[in-house]
mmCIF file of C-alpha atoms in Angstrom:
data_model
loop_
_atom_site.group_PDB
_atom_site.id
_atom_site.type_symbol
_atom_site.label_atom_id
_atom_site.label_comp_id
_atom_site.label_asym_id
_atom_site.label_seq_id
_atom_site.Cartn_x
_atom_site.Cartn_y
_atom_site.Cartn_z
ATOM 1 C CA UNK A 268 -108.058 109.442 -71.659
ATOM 2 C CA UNK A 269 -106.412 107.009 -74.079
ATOM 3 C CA UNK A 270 -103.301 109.826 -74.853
ATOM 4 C CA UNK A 271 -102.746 109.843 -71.239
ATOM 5 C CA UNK A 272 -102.706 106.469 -70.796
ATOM 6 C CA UNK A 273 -100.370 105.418 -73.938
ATOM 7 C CA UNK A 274 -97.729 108.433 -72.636
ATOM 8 C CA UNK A 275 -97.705 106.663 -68.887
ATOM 9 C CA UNK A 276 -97.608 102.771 -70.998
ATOM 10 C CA UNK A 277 -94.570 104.021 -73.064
ATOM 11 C CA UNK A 278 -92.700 106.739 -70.558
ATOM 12 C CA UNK A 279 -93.892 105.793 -67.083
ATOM 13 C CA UNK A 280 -91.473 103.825 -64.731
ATOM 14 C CA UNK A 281 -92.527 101.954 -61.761
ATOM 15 C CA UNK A 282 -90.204 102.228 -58.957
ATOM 16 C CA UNK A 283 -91.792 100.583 -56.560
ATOM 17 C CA UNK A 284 -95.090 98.709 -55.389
ATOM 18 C CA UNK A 285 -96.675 102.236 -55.320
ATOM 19 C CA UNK A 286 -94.771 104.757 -56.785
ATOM 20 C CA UNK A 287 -94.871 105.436 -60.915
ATOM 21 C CA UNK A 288 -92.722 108.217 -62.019
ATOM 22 C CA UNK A 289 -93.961 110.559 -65.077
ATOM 23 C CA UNK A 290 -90.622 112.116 -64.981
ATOM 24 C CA UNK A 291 -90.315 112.579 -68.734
ATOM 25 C CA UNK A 292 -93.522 114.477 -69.553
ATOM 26 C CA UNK A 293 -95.543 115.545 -65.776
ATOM 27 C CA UNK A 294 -92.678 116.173 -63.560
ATOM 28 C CA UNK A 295 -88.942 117.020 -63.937
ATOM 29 C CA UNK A 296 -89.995 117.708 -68.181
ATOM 30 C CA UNK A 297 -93.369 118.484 -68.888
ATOM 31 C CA UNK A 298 -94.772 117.764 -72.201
ATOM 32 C CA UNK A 299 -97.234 120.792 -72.937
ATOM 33 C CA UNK A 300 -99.048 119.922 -76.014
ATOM 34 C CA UNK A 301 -100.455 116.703 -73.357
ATOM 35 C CA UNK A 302 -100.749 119.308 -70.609
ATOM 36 C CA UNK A 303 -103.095 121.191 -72.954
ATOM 37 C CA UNK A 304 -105.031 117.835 -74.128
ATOM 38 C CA UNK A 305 -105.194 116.806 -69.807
ATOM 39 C CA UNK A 306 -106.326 120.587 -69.119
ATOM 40 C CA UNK A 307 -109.239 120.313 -71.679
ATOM 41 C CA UNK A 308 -110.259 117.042 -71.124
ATOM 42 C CA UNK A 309 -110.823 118.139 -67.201
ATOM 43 C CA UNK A 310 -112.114 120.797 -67.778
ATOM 44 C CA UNK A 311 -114.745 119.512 -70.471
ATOM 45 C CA UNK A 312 -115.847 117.282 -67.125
ATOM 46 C CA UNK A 313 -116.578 120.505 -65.014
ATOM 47 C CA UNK A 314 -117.986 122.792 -67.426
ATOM 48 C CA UNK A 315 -121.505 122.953 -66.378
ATOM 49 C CA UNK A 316 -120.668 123.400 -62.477
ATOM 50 C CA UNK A 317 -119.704 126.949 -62.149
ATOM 51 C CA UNK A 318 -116.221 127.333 -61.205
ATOM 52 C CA UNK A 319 -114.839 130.414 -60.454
ATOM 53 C CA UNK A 320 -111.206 129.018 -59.373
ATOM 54 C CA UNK A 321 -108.941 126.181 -59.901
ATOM 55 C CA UNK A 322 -106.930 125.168 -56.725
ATOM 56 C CA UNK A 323 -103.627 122.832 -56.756
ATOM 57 C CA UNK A 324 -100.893 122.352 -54.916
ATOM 58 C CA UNK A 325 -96.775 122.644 -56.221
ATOM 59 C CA UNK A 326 -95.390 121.851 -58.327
ATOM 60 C CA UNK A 327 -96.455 118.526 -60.009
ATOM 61 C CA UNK A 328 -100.182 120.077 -60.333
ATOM 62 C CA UNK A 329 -99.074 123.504 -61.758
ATOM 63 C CA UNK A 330 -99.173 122.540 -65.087
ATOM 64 C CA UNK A 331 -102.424 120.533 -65.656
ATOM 65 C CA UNK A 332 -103.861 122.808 -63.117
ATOM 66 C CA UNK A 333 -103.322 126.355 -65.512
ATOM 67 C CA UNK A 334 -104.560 124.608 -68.587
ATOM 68 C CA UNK A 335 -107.807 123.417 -66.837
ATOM 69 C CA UNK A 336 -108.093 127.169 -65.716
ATOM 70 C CA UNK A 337 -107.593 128.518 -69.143
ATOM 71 C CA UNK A 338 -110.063 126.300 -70.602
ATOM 72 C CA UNK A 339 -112.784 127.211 -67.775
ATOM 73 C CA UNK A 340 -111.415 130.467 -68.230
ATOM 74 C CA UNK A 341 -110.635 131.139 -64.482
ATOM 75 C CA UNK A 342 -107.611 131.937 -62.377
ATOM 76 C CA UNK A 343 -105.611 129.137 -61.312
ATOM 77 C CA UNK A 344 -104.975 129.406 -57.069
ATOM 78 C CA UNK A 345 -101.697 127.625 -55.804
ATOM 79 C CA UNK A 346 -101.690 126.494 -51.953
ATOM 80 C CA UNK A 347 -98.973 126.927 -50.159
ATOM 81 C CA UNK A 348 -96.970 123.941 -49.208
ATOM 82 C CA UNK A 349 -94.259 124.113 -46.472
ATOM 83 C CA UNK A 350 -92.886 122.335 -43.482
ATOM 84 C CA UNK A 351 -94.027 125.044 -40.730
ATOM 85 C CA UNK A 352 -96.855 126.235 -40.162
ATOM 86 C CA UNK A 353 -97.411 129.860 -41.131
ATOM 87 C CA UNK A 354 -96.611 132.803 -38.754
ATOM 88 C CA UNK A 355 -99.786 135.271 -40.384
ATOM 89 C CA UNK A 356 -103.810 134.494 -39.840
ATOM 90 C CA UNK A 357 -104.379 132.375 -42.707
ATOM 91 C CA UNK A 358 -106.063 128.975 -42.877
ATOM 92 C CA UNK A 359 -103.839 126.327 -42.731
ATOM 93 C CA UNK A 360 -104.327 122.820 -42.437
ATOM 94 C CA UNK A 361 -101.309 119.696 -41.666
ATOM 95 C CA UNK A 362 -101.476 116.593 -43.598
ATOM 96 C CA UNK A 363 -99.092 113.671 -43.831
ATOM 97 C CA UNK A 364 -98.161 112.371 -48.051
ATOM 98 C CA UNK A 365 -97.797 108.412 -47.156
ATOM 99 C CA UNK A 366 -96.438 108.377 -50.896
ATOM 100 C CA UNK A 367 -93.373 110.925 -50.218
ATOM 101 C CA UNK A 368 -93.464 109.507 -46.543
ATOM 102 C CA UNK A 369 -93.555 113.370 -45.188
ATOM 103 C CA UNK A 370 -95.544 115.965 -42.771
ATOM 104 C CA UNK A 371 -96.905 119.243 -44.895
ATOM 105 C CA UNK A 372 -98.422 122.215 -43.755
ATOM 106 C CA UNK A 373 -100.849 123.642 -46.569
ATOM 107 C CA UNK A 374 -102.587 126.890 -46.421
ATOM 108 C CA UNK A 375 -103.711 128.995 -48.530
ATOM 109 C CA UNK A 376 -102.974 133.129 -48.112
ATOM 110 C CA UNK A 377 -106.797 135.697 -46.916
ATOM 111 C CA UNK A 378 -107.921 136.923 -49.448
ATOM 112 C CA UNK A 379 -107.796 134.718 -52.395
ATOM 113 C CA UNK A 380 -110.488 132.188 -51.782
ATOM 114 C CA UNK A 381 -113.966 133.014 -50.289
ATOM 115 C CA UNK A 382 -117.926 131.440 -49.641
ATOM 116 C CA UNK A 383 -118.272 133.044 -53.415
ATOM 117 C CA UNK A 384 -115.608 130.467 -54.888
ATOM 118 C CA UNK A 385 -117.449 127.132 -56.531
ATOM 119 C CA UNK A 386 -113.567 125.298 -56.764
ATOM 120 C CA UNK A 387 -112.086 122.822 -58.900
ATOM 121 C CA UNK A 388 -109.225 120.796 -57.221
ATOM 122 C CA UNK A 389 -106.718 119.924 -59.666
ATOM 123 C CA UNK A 390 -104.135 117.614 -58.805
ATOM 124 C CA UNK A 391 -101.596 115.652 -60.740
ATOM 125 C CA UNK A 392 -101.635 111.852 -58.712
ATOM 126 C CA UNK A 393 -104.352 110.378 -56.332
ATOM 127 C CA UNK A 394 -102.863 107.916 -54.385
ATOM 128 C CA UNK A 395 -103.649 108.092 -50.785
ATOM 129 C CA UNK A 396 -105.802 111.239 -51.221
ATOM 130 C CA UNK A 397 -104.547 112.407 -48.079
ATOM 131 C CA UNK A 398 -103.318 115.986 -49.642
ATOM 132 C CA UNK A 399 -106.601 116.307 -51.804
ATOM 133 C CA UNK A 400 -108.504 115.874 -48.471
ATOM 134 C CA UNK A 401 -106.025 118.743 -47.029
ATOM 135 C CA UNK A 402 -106.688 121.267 -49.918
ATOM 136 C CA UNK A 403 -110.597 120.501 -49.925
ATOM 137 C CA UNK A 404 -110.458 121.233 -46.000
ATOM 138 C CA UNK A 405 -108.719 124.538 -46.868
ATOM 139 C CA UNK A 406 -111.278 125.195 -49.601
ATOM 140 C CA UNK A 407 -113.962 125.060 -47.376
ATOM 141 C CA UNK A 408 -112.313 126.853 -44.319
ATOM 142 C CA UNK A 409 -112.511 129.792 -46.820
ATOM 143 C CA UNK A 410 -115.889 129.274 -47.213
ATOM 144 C CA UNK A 411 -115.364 127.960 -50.731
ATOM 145 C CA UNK A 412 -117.486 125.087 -52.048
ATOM 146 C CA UNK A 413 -115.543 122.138 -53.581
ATOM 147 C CA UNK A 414 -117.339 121.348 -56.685
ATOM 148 C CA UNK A 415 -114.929 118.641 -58.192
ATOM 149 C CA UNK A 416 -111.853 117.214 -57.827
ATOM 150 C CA UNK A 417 -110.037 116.504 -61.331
ATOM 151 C CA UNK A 418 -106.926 113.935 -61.027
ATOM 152 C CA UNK A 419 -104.478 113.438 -64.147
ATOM 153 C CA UNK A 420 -103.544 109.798 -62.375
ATOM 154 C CA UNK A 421 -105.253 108.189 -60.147
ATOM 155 C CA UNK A 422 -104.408 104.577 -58.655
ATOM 156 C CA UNK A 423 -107.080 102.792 -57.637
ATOM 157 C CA UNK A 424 -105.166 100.295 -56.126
ATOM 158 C CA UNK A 425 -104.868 102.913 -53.465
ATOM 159 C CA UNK A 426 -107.860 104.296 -51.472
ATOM 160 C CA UNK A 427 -108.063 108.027 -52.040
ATOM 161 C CA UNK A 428 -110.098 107.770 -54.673
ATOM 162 C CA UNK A 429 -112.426 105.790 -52.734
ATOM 163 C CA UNK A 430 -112.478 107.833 -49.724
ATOM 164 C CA UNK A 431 -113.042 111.387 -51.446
ATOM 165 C CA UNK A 432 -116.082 109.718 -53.343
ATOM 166 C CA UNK A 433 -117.524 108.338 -50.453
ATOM 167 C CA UNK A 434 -117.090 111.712 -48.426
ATOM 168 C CA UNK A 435 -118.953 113.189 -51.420
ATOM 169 C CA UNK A 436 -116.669 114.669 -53.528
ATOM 170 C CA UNK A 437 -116.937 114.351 -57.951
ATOM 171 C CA UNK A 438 -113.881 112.952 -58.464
ATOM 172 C CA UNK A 439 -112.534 112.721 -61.814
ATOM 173 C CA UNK A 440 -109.257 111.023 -63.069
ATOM 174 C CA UNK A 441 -107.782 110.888 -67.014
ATOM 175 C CA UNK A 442 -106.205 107.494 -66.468
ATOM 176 C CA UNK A 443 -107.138 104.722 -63.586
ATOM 177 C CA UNK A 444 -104.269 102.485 -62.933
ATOM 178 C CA UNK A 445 -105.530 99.668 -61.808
ATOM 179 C CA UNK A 446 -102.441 97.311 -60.884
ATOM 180 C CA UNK A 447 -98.982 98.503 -61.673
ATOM 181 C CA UNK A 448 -95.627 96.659 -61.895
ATOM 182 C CA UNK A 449 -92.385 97.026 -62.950
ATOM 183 C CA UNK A 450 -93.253 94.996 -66.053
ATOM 184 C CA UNK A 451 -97.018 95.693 -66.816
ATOM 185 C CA UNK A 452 -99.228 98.835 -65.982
ATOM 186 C CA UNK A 453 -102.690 98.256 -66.312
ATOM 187 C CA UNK A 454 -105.788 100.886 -66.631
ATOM 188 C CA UNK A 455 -109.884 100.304 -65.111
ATOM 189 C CA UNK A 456 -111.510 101.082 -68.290
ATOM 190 C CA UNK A 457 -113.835 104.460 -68.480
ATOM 191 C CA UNK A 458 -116.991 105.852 -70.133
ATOM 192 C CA UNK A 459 -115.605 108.671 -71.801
ATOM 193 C CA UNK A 460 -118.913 110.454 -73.242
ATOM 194 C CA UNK A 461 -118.658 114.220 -72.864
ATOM 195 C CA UNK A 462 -120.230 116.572 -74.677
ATOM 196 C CA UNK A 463 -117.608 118.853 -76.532
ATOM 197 C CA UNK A 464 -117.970 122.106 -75.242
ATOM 198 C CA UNK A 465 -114.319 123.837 -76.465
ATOM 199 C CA UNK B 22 -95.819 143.860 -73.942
ATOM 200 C CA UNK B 23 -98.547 146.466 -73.338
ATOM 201 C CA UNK B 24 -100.810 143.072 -71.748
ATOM 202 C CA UNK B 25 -98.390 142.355 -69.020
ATOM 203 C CA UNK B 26 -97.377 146.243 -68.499
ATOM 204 C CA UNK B 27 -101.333 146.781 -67.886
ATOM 205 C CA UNK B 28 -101.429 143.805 -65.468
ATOM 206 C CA UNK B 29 -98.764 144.790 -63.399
ATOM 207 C CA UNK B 30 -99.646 148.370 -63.296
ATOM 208 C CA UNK B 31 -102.938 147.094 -62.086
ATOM 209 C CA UNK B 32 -101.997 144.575 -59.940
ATOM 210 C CA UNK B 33 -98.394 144.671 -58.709
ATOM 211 C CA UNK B 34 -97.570 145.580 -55.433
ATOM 212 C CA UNK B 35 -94.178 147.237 -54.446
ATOM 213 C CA UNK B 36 -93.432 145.929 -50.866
ATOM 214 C CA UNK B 37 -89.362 146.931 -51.159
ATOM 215 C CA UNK B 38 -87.239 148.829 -53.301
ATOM 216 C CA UNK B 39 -86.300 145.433 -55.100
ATOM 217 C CA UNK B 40 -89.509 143.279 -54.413
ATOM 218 C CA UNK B 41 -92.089 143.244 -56.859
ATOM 219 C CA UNK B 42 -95.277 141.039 -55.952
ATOM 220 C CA UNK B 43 -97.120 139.855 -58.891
ATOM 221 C CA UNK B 44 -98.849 136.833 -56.638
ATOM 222 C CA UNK B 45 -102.202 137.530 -58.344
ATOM 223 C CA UNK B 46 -101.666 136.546 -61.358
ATOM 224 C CA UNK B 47 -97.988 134.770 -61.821
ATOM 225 C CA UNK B 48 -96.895 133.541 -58.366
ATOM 226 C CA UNK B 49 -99.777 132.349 -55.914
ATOM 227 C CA UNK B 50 -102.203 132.568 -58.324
ATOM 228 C CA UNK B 51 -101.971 132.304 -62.272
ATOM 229 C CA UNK B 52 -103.978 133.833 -65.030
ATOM 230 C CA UNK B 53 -104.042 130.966 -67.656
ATOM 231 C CA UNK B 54 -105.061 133.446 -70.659
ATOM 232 C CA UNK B 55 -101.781 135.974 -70.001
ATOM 233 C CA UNK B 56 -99.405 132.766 -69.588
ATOM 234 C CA UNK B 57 -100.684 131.615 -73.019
ATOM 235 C CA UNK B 58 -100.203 135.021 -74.598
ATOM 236 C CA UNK B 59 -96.800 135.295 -72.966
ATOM 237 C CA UNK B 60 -95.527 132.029 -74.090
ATOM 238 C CA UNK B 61 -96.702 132.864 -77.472
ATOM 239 C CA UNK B 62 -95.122 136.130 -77.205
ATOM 240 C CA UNK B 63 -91.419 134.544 -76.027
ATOM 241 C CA UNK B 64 -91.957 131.866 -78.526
ATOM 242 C CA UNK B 65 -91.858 134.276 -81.578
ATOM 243 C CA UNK B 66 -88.995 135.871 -80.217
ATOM 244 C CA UNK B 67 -86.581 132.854 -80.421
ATOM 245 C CA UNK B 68 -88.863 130.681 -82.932
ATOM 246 C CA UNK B 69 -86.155 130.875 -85.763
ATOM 247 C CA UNK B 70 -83.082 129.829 -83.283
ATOM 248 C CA UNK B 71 -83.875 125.628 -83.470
ATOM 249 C CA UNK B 72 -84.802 125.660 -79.712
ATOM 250 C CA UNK B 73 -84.835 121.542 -78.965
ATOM 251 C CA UNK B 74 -85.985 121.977 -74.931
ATOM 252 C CA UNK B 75 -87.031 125.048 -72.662
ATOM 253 C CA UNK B 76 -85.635 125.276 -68.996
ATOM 254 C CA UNK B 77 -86.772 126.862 -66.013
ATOM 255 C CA UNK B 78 -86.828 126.728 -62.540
ATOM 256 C CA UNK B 79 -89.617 125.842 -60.087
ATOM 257 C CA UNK B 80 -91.796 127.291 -59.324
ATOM 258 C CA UNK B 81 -92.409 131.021 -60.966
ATOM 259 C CA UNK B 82 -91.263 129.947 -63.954
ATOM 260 C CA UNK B 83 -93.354 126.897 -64.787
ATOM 261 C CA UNK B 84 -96.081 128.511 -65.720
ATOM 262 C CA UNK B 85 -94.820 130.965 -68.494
ATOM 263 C CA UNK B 86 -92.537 128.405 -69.620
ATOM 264 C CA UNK B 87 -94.684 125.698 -70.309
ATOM 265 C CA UNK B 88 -96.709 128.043 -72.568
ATOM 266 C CA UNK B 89 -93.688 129.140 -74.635
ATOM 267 C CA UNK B 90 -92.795 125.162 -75.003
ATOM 268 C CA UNK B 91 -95.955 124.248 -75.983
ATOM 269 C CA UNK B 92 -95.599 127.268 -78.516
ATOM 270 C CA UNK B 93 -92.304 125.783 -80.055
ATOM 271 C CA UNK B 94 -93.497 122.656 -79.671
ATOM 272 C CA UNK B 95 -90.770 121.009 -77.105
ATOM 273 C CA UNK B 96 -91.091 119.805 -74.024
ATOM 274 C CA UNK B 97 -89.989 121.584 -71.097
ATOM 275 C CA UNK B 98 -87.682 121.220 -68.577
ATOM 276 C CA UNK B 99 -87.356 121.781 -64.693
ATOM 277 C CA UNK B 100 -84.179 122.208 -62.917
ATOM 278 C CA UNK B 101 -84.124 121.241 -59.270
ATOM 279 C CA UNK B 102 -83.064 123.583 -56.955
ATOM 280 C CA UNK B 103 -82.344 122.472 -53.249
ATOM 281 C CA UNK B 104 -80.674 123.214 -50.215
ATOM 282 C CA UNK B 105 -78.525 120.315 -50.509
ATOM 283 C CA UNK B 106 -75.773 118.488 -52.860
ATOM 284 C CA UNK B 107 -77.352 115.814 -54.949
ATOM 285 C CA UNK B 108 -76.380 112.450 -54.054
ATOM 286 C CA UNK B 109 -76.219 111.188 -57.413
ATOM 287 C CA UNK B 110 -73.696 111.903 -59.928
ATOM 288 C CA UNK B 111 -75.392 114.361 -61.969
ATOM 289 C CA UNK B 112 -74.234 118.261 -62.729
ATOM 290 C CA UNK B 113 -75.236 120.766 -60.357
ATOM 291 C CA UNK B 114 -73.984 124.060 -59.560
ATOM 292 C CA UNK B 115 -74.167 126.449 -56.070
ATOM 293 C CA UNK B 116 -76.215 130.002 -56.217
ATOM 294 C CA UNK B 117 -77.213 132.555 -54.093
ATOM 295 C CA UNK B 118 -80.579 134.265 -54.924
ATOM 296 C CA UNK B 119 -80.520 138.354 -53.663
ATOM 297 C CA UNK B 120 -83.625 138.567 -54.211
ATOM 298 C CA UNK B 121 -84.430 135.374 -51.702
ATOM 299 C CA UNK B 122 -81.410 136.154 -49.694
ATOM 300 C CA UNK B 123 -80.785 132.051 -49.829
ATOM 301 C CA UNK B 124 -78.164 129.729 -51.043
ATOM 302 C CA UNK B 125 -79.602 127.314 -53.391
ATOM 303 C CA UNK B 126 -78.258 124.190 -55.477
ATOM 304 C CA UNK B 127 -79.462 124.148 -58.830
ATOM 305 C CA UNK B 128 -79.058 120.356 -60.350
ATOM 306 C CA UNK B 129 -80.705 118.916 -63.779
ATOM 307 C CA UNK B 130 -80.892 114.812 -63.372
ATOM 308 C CA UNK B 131 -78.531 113.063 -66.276
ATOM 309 C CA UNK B 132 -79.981 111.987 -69.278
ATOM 310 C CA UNK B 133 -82.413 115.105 -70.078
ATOM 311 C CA UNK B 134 -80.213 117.507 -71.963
ATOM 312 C CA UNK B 135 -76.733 117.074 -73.991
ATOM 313 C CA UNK B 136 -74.789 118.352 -76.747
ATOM 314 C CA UNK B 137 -77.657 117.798 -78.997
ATOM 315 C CA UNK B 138 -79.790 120.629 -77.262
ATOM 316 C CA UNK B 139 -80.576 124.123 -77.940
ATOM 317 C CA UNK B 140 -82.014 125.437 -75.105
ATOM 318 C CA UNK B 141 -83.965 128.084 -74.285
ATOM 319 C CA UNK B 142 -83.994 129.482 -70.633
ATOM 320 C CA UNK B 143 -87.655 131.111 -69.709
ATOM 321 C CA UNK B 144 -87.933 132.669 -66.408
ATOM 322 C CA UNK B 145 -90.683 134.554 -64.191
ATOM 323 C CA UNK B 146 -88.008 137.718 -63.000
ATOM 324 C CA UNK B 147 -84.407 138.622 -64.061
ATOM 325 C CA UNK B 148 -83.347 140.661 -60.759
ATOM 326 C CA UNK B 149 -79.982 139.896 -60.311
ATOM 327 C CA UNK B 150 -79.519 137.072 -62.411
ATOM 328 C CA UNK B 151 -77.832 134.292 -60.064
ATOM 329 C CA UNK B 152 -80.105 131.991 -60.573
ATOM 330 C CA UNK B 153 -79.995 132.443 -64.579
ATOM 331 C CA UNK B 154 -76.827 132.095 -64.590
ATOM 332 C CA UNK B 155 -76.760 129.235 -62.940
ATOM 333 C CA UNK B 156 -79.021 127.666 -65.020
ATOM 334 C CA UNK B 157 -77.292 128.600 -68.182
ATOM 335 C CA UNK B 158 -73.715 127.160 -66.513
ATOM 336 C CA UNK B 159 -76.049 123.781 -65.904
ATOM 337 C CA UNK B 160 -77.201 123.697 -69.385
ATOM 338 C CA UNK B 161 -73.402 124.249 -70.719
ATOM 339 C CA UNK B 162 -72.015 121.615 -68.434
ATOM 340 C CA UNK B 163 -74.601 119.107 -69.826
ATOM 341 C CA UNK B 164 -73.319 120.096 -73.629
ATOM 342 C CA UNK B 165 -76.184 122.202 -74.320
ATOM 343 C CA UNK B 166 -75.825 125.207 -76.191
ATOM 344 C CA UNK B 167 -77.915 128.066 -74.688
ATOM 345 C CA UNK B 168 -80.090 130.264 -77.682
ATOM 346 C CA UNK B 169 -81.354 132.680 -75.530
ATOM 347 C CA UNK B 170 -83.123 133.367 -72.592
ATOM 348 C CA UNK B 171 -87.112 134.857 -72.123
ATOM 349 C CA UNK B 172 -87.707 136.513 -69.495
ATOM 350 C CA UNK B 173 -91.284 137.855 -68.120
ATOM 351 C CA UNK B 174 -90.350 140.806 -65.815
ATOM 352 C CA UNK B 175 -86.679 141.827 -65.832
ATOM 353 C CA UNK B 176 -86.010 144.814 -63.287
ATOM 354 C CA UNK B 177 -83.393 147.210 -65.275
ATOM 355 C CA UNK B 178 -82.247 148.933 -61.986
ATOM 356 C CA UNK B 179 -80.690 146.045 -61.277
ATOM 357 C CA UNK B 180 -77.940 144.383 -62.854
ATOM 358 C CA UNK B 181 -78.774 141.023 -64.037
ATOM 359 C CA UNK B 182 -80.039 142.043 -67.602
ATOM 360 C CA UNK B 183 -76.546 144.312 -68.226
ATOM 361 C CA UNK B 184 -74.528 141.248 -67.184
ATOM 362 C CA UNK B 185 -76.104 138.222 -69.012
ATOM 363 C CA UNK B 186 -76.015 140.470 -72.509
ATOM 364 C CA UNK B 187 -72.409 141.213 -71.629
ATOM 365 C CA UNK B 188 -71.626 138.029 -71.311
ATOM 366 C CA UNK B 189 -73.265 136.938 -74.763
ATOM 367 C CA UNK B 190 -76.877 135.401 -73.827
ATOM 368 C CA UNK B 191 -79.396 136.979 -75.954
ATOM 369 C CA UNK B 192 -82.158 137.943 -73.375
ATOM 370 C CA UNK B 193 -85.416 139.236 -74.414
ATOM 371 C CA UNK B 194 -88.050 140.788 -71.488
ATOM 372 C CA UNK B 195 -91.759 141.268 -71.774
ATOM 373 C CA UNK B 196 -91.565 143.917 -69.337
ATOM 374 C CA UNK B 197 -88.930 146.155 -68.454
ATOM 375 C CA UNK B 198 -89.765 147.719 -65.332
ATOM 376 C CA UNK B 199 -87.403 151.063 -65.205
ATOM 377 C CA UNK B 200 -88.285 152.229 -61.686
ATOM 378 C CA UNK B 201 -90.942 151.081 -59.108
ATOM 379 C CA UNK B 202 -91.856 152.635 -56.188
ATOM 380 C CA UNK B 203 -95.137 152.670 -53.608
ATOM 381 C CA UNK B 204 -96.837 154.980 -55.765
ATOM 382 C CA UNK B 205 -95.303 154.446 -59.534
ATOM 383 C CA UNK B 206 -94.345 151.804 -61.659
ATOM 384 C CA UNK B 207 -92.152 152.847 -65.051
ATOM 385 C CA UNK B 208 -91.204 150.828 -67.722
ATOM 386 C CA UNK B 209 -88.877 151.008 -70.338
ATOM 387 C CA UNK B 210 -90.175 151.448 -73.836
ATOM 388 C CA UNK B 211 -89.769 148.388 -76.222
ATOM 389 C CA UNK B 212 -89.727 147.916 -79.637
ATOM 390 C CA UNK B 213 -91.925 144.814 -80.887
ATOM 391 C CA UNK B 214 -92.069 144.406 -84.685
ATOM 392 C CA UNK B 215 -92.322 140.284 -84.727
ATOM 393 C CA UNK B 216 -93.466 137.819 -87.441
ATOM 394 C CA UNK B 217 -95.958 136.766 -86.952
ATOM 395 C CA UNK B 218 -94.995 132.871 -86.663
ATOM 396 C CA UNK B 219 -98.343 131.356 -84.538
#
């Protein structure tokens, strides 16, 4: 998505061998007229599959994550992301983020996802992919079926992206990074043909 | 707004006298379609005031307050809010949330808002306003003048509404919820003759 990928050329700082922040317009300031763009563009990849929910995680996926929804015209699901695991029933599943170097418990609350949800995982970076793998684990402790997994950036220098499409998974991302540094960021190209269904 | 006056009816749950869950469509899961007509609706309330930048806080707010950006066509912005001091030099300021019955530290990062800013603060709730008064001391201790502040669901039986408009801030609510109990939910009529701006 070449509006994606201009915004993360021009705004998007590399701190370190793996880390690119998108401070200005994905994380601490979001821009919304790209939000909207992101949420359409993912969605437009989905739109033939059914989904009856969105699913992300907070915050960083929030806002990509409701525009998708409101172009697939669906409700927009956040899991629950803390440091202990929950005291109720619920599904919950542990997972280590080797990018923020910390141990999450997700989970997700009864009642909001079940075998009738076809899901759409929306997340804002795939790095590792070792939350995605968390959330799709919750999705289909529910009884859910993952249906797609739509990334805003994915770095393929990393192997989430590998590993979710091996285990299966459609997973789509707006902008590949291919190799990143702190002078030059530089995207795989895509075939971008979708048929233009908003 | 009669839209989000039906949806609460409908789906809010009283669990306290001060606790009103709306997680089905604003907190644990979001409808896209009533974000986007309650940004639109807390855009045309302050879209003659020269708003620059929104600010909220994570994560209730996002949602509603990236629609109402993308209406006014500014980015929006997300204070932190943490248990701890920032370690940096930036402004932050100490709150304690009734509602959450927590002591938070609300912090923006330097460099996203100054003296050039007109801010507009969009929140989920206005309870007992803490936390939006925090905000609002953040945004004046970057330079920023504050226009107004949009609220989704202020609760009039408590005081947070009374003091902000005491204390100058012109806050507009999309629902005014007079009195809520297990069994009833009343809100306070509103006038709404807006231009029609969007």
């Amino acid at each position: 998505m070449e509006q994606l990928e201009e915004k993360i050329a021009r705004e998007g700082e590399v701190v370190s061998d793996d880390i690119l922040q998108v401070d200005t317009f994905l994380h601490r300031q979001i821009d919304p007229s790209l939000m909207d763009a992101m949420g359409k563009a993912l969605a437009q990849r989905f739109a033939d599959r059914g989904i009856t929910k969105v699913v992300t995680v907070a915050t960083g996926g929030i806002a990509p994550a409701v525009f998708t929804a409101m172009y697939l015209n669906v409700r927009c699901l956040i899991v629950d992301k803390n440091d202990t695991v929950p005291q109720d029933d619920r599904c919950f599943v542990s997972v280590t983020s080797r990018t923020q170097q910390k141990d999450f418990v997700l989970s997700i609350e009864n009642g909001y996802l079940n075998e009738k949800d076809h899901v759409l995982i929306v997340d804002d970076f795939l790095a590792n992919g070792n939350t995605i793998t968390g959330v799709a684990r919750l999705c289909h402790m529910a009884g859910a079926s993952v249906e797609g997994i739509g990334i805003c950036i994915e770095k393929c220098f990393q192997d989430g992206g590998t590993k979710l499409r091996e285990a299966g998974y459609d997973v789509q991302s707006l902008a590949l990074i291919r190799t990143m540094s702190e002078t030059a960021i530089s995207f795989r190209m895509q075939k971008e043909v979708l048929p233009d269904v908003f």
